[in-house]
């Protein structure tokens, strides 16, 4: 490993007799790659986050809670306190039926409290055609999901120009080293001659 002197900022743009054309090309290429990487990441992240937020907002407005009736006794022992089981934890799948907004009957499987008897009312979420859906995300959950989607999409989009820039820089470095080798092969023997 060779000696590295103090780091000088923006050295490729400074006037110097040692500065070569490939140094200037590399400087502009690195600057361009950084700008494209940041721009691609921000635009892709922002677009993906807005798209996810809009989709989740449409779900909140389009999906509605509907009352369904259990048509087959749910497995498991009945719970003494119906309010004790909250959310999906501790719930089991059971057959239910409900009516769509147009009045047509539908049937399917939904999560209910263990041991729910036939005829027990449960709340399910349906779309405008009466198909079963999951509970839509709350505004806080939607914000979190949108941010996560935006960050992942932005990072993924930034990887493409970033990787292309690394390949370009490696190629320029290899080209520079080949030129150094060619110049050294030409001038090295002149310096290594014995003068006595």
Tab-separated table of C-alpha atoms in Angstrom:
chain	number	residue	atom	x	y	z
A	1	UNK	CA	0.000	0.000	0.000
A	2	UNK	CA	1.474	3.324	-1.034
A	3	UNK	CA	1.733	6.541	0.890
A	4	UNK	CA	-1.242	8.844	0.670
A	5	UNK	CA	-0.724	12.511	1.317
A	6	UNK	CA	-3.234	14.928	2.764
A	7	UNK	CA	-6.624	14.828	1.110
A	8	UNK	CA	-7.219	17.826	-1.147
A	9	UNK	CA	-10.811	18.629	-2.011
A	10	UNK	CA	-11.831	19.318	-5.603
A	11	UNK	CA	-8.314	18.544	-6.839
A	12	UNK	CA	-9.571	17.350	-10.208
A	13	UNK	CA	-10.931	20.809	-11.027
A	14	UNK	CA	-7.828	22.740	-9.995
A	15	UNK	CA	-5.364	23.840	-12.646
A	16	UNK	CA	-2.241	21.738	-12.512
A	17	UNK	CA	0.343	20.538	-15.024
A	18	UNK	CA	-0.158	17.021	-13.645
A	19	UNK	CA	-3.907	17.012	-14.194
A	20	UNK	CA	-4.871	14.835	-17.108
A	21	UNK	CA	-7.984	14.790	-19.238
A	22	UNK	CA	-9.082	11.490	-17.667
A	23	UNK	CA	-9.002	13.179	-14.224
A	24	UNK	CA	-11.423	15.845	-15.419
A	25	UNK	CA	-13.677	13.252	-17.089
A	26	UNK	CA	-13.744	11.225	-13.888
A	27	UNK	CA	-14.550	14.302	-11.801
A	28	UNK	CA	-17.516	15.229	-13.977
A	29	UNK	CA	-18.669	11.607	-14.160
A	30	UNK	CA	-18.605	11.242	-10.368
A	31	UNK	CA	-20.490	14.515	-9.932
A	32	UNK	CA	-23.077	13.488	-12.525
A	33	UNK	CA	-23.544	10.066	-10.968
A	34	UNK	CA	-24.072	11.560	-7.507
A	35	UNK	CA	-26.645	14.011	-8.836
A	36	UNK	CA	-28.528	11.336	-10.782
A	37	UNK	CA	-28.386	8.956	-7.807
A	38	UNK	CA	-29.834	11.501	-5.397
A	39	UNK	CA	-32.431	12.706	-7.894
A	40	UNK	CA	-33.528	9.179	-8.832
A	41	UNK	CA	-33.793	8.159	-5.182
A	42	UNK	CA	-35.818	11.201	-4.169
A	43	UNK	CA	-38.168	11.098	-7.160
A	44	UNK	CA	-38.770	7.343	-6.929
A	45	UNK	CA	-39.213	7.457	-3.152
A	46	UNK	CA	-41.614	10.396	-3.289
A	47	UNK	CA	-43.638	8.841	-6.122
A	48	UNK	CA	-43.882	5.444	-4.418
A	49	UNK	CA	-44.834	6.979	-1.063
A	50	UNK	CA	-47.566	9.134	-2.646
A	51	UNK	CA	-48.883	6.159	-4.616
A	52	UNK	CA	-48.996	3.963	-1.500
A	53	UNK	CA	-50.686	6.707	0.540
A	54	UNK	CA	-53.296	7.280	-2.181
A	55	UNK	CA	-53.997	3.548	-2.475
A	56	UNK	CA	-54.423	3.143	1.266
A	57	UNK	CA	-56.681	6.217	1.413
A	58	UNK	CA	-58.858	4.735	-1.365
A	59	UNK	CA	-59.119	1.514	0.638
A	60	UNK	CA	-60.236	3.425	3.740
A	61	UNK	CA	-63.023	5.122	1.777
A	62	UNK	CA	-64.075	2.128	-0.355
A	63	UNK	CA	-64.000	-0.679	2.208
A	64	UNK	CA	-66.715	-0.622	4.834
A	65	UNK	CA	-67.504	-2.620	7.928
A	66	UNK	CA	-70.377	-5.064	7.509
A	67	UNK	CA	-72.132	-7.230	10.052
A	68	UNK	CA	-71.848	-10.948	9.329
A	69	UNK	CA	-73.392	-13.956	11.066
A	70	UNK	CA	-71.425	-17.055	12.050
A	71	UNK	CA	-72.904	-20.052	10.165
A	72	UNK	CA	-70.843	-22.817	11.785
A	73	UNK	CA	-69.698	-22.995	15.403
A	74	UNK	CA	-66.146	-21.677	15.728
A	75	UNK	CA	-63.535	-24.122	17.021
A	76	UNK	CA	-62.211	-23.788	20.552
A	77	UNK	CA	-63.808	-23.202	23.936
A	78	UNK	CA	-66.024	-20.131	24.265
A	79	UNK	CA	-64.472	-17.188	26.091
A	80	UNK	CA	-66.138	-16.000	29.296
A	81	UNK	CA	-65.529	-12.322	28.509
A	82	UNK	CA	-66.245	-11.456	24.825
A	83	UNK	CA	-64.268	-8.218	25.179
A	84	UNK	CA	-61.169	-10.112	26.408
A	85	UNK	CA	-60.159	-11.179	22.899
A	86	UNK	CA	-59.165	-8.107	20.911
A	87	UNK	CA	-57.784	-8.052	17.387
A	88	UNK	CA	-56.591	-11.132	15.549
A	89	UNK	CA	-54.651	-12.550	18.489
A	90	UNK	CA	-56.552	-15.463	19.946
A	91	UNK	CA	-59.126	-15.521	17.158
A	92	UNK	CA	-59.963	-18.469	14.919
A	93	UNK	CA	-61.351	-18.869	11.414
A	94	UNK	CA	-65.048	-19.646	11.022
A	95	UNK	CA	-67.648	-19.666	8.248
A	96	UNK	CA	-69.776	-16.521	8.078
A	97	UNK	CA	-72.416	-15.003	5.793
A	98	UNK	CA	-73.317	-11.391	5.059
A	99	UNK	CA	-75.173	-9.255	2.565
A	100	UNK	CA	-73.480	-7.001	-0.010
A	101	UNK	CA	-74.545	-3.355	-0.373
A	102	UNK	CA	-76.816	-4.410	-3.263
A	103	UNK	CA	-78.500	-7.031	-1.020
A	104	UNK	CA	-76.937	-10.131	-2.591
A	105	UNK	CA	-75.924	-12.868	-0.114
A	106	UNK	CA	-72.266	-13.805	0.335
A	107	UNK	CA	-70.413	-16.405	2.393
A	108	UNK	CA	-66.799	-16.881	3.384
A	109	UNK	CA	-64.394	-17.343	6.263
A	110	UNK	CA	-63.534	-14.660	8.811
A	111	UNK	CA	-61.735	-14.424	12.135
A	112	UNK	CA	-64.021	-14.739	15.157
A	113	UNK	CA	-63.686	-15.391	18.887
A	114	UNK	CA	-63.066	-19.058	19.748
A	115	UNK	CA	-66.262	-20.976	20.439
A	116	UNK	CA	-68.569	-18.424	18.775
A	117	UNK	CA	-72.016	-19.976	18.349
A	118	UNK	CA	-74.062	-20.081	15.163
A	119	UNK	CA	-75.776	-16.717	14.655
A	120	UNK	CA	-73.136	-14.676	16.502
A	121	UNK	CA	-72.670	-11.265	14.930
A	122	UNK	CA	-69.134	-10.313	13.842
A	123	UNK	CA	-67.787	-7.337	11.934
A	124	UNK	CA	-66.105	-7.994	8.590
A	125	UNK	CA	-64.777	-5.550	5.996
A	126	UNK	CA	-66.112	-5.681	2.446
A	127	UNK	CA	-65.593	-3.763	-0.782
A	128	UNK	CA	-68.371	-2.230	-2.897
A	129	UNK	CA	-69.119	-5.640	-4.490
A	130	UNK	CA	-69.455	-7.334	-1.107
A	131	UNK	CA	-66.190	-9.290	-1.266
A	132	UNK	CA	-64.311	-9.883	2.007
A	133	UNK	CA	-61.348	-7.598	2.571
A	134	UNK	CA	-58.910	-7.043	5.405
A	135	UNK	CA	-59.395	-4.142	7.770
A	136	UNK	CA	-58.022	-1.058	6.012
A	137	UNK	CA	-54.986	0.682	7.475
A	138	UNK	CA	-55.608	3.538	9.889
A	139	UNK	CA	-54.204	6.947	8.899
A	140	UNK	CA	-51.210	6.403	11.222
A	141	UNK	CA	-50.548	2.926	9.798
A	142	UNK	CA	-50.930	4.308	6.271
A	143	UNK	CA	-48.334	7.024	6.963
A	144	UNK	CA	-45.894	4.453	8.325
A	145	UNK	CA	-46.407	2.099	5.385
A	146	UNK	CA	-46.063	4.958	2.895
A	147	UNK	CA	-42.789	6.082	4.458
A	148	UNK	CA	-41.399	2.527	4.426
A	149	UNK	CA	-42.453	2.012	0.789
A	150	UNK	CA	-40.947	5.378	-0.177
A	151	UNK	CA	-37.633	4.685	1.552
A	152	UNK	CA	-37.326	1.219	0.009
A	153	UNK	CA	-38.273	2.433	-3.470
A	154	UNK	CA	-35.908	5.393	-3.208
A	155	UNK	CA	-33.026	3.222	-2.052
A	156	UNK	CA	-33.708	0.698	-4.791
A	157	UNK	CA	-33.875	3.382	-7.467
A	158	UNK	CA	-30.673	5.010	-6.196
A	159	UNK	CA	-28.798	1.702	-6.401
A	160	UNK	CA	-29.024	1.578	-10.194
A	161	UNK	CA	-27.158	4.804	-11.046
A	162	UNK	CA	-24.907	4.308	-8.017
A	163	UNK	CA	-23.811	0.870	-9.247
A	164	UNK	CA	-23.405	2.177	-12.795
A	165	UNK	CA	-21.226	4.998	-11.453
A	166	UNK	CA	-19.043	2.554	-9.535
A	167	UNK	CA	-18.549	0.490	-12.691
A	168	UNK	CA	-17.725	3.616	-14.710
A	169	UNK	CA	-15.246	4.797	-12.101
A	170	UNK	CA	-13.570	1.378	-11.962
A	171	UNK	CA	-13.254	1.394	-15.745
A	172	UNK	CA	-11.758	4.899	-15.732
A	173	UNK	CA	-9.330	3.858	-12.987
A	174	UNK	CA	-8.271	0.779	-14.955
A	175	UNK	CA	-7.770	2.931	-18.055
A	176	UNK	CA	-5.691	5.425	-16.077
A	177	UNK	CA	-3.502	2.649	-14.663
A	178	UNK	CA	-2.989	1.198	-18.167
A	179	UNK	CA	-1.795	4.605	-19.353
A	180	UNK	CA	0.531	4.895	-16.368
A	181	UNK	CA	1.979	1.476	-17.229
A	182	UNK	CA	2.469	2.501	-20.865
A	183	UNK	CA	4.173	5.757	-19.865
A	184	UNK	CA	6.349	4.001	-17.307
A	185	UNK	CA	7.353	1.379	-19.863
A	186	UNK	CA	8.462	4.171	-22.170
A	187	UNK	CA	10.280	6.411	-19.654
A	188	UNK	CA	11.311	3.953	-16.943
A	189	UNK	CA	14.297	2.522	-18.829
A	190	UNK	CA	15.673	6.039	-19.377
A	191	UNK	CA	15.800	6.657	-15.627
A	192	UNK	CA	17.180	3.301	-14.655
A	193	UNK	CA	20.359	3.503	-16.796
A	194	UNK	CA	23.664	3.649	-15.024
A	195	UNK	CA	25.439	6.899	-15.532
A	196	UNK	CA	28.978	5.812	-14.602
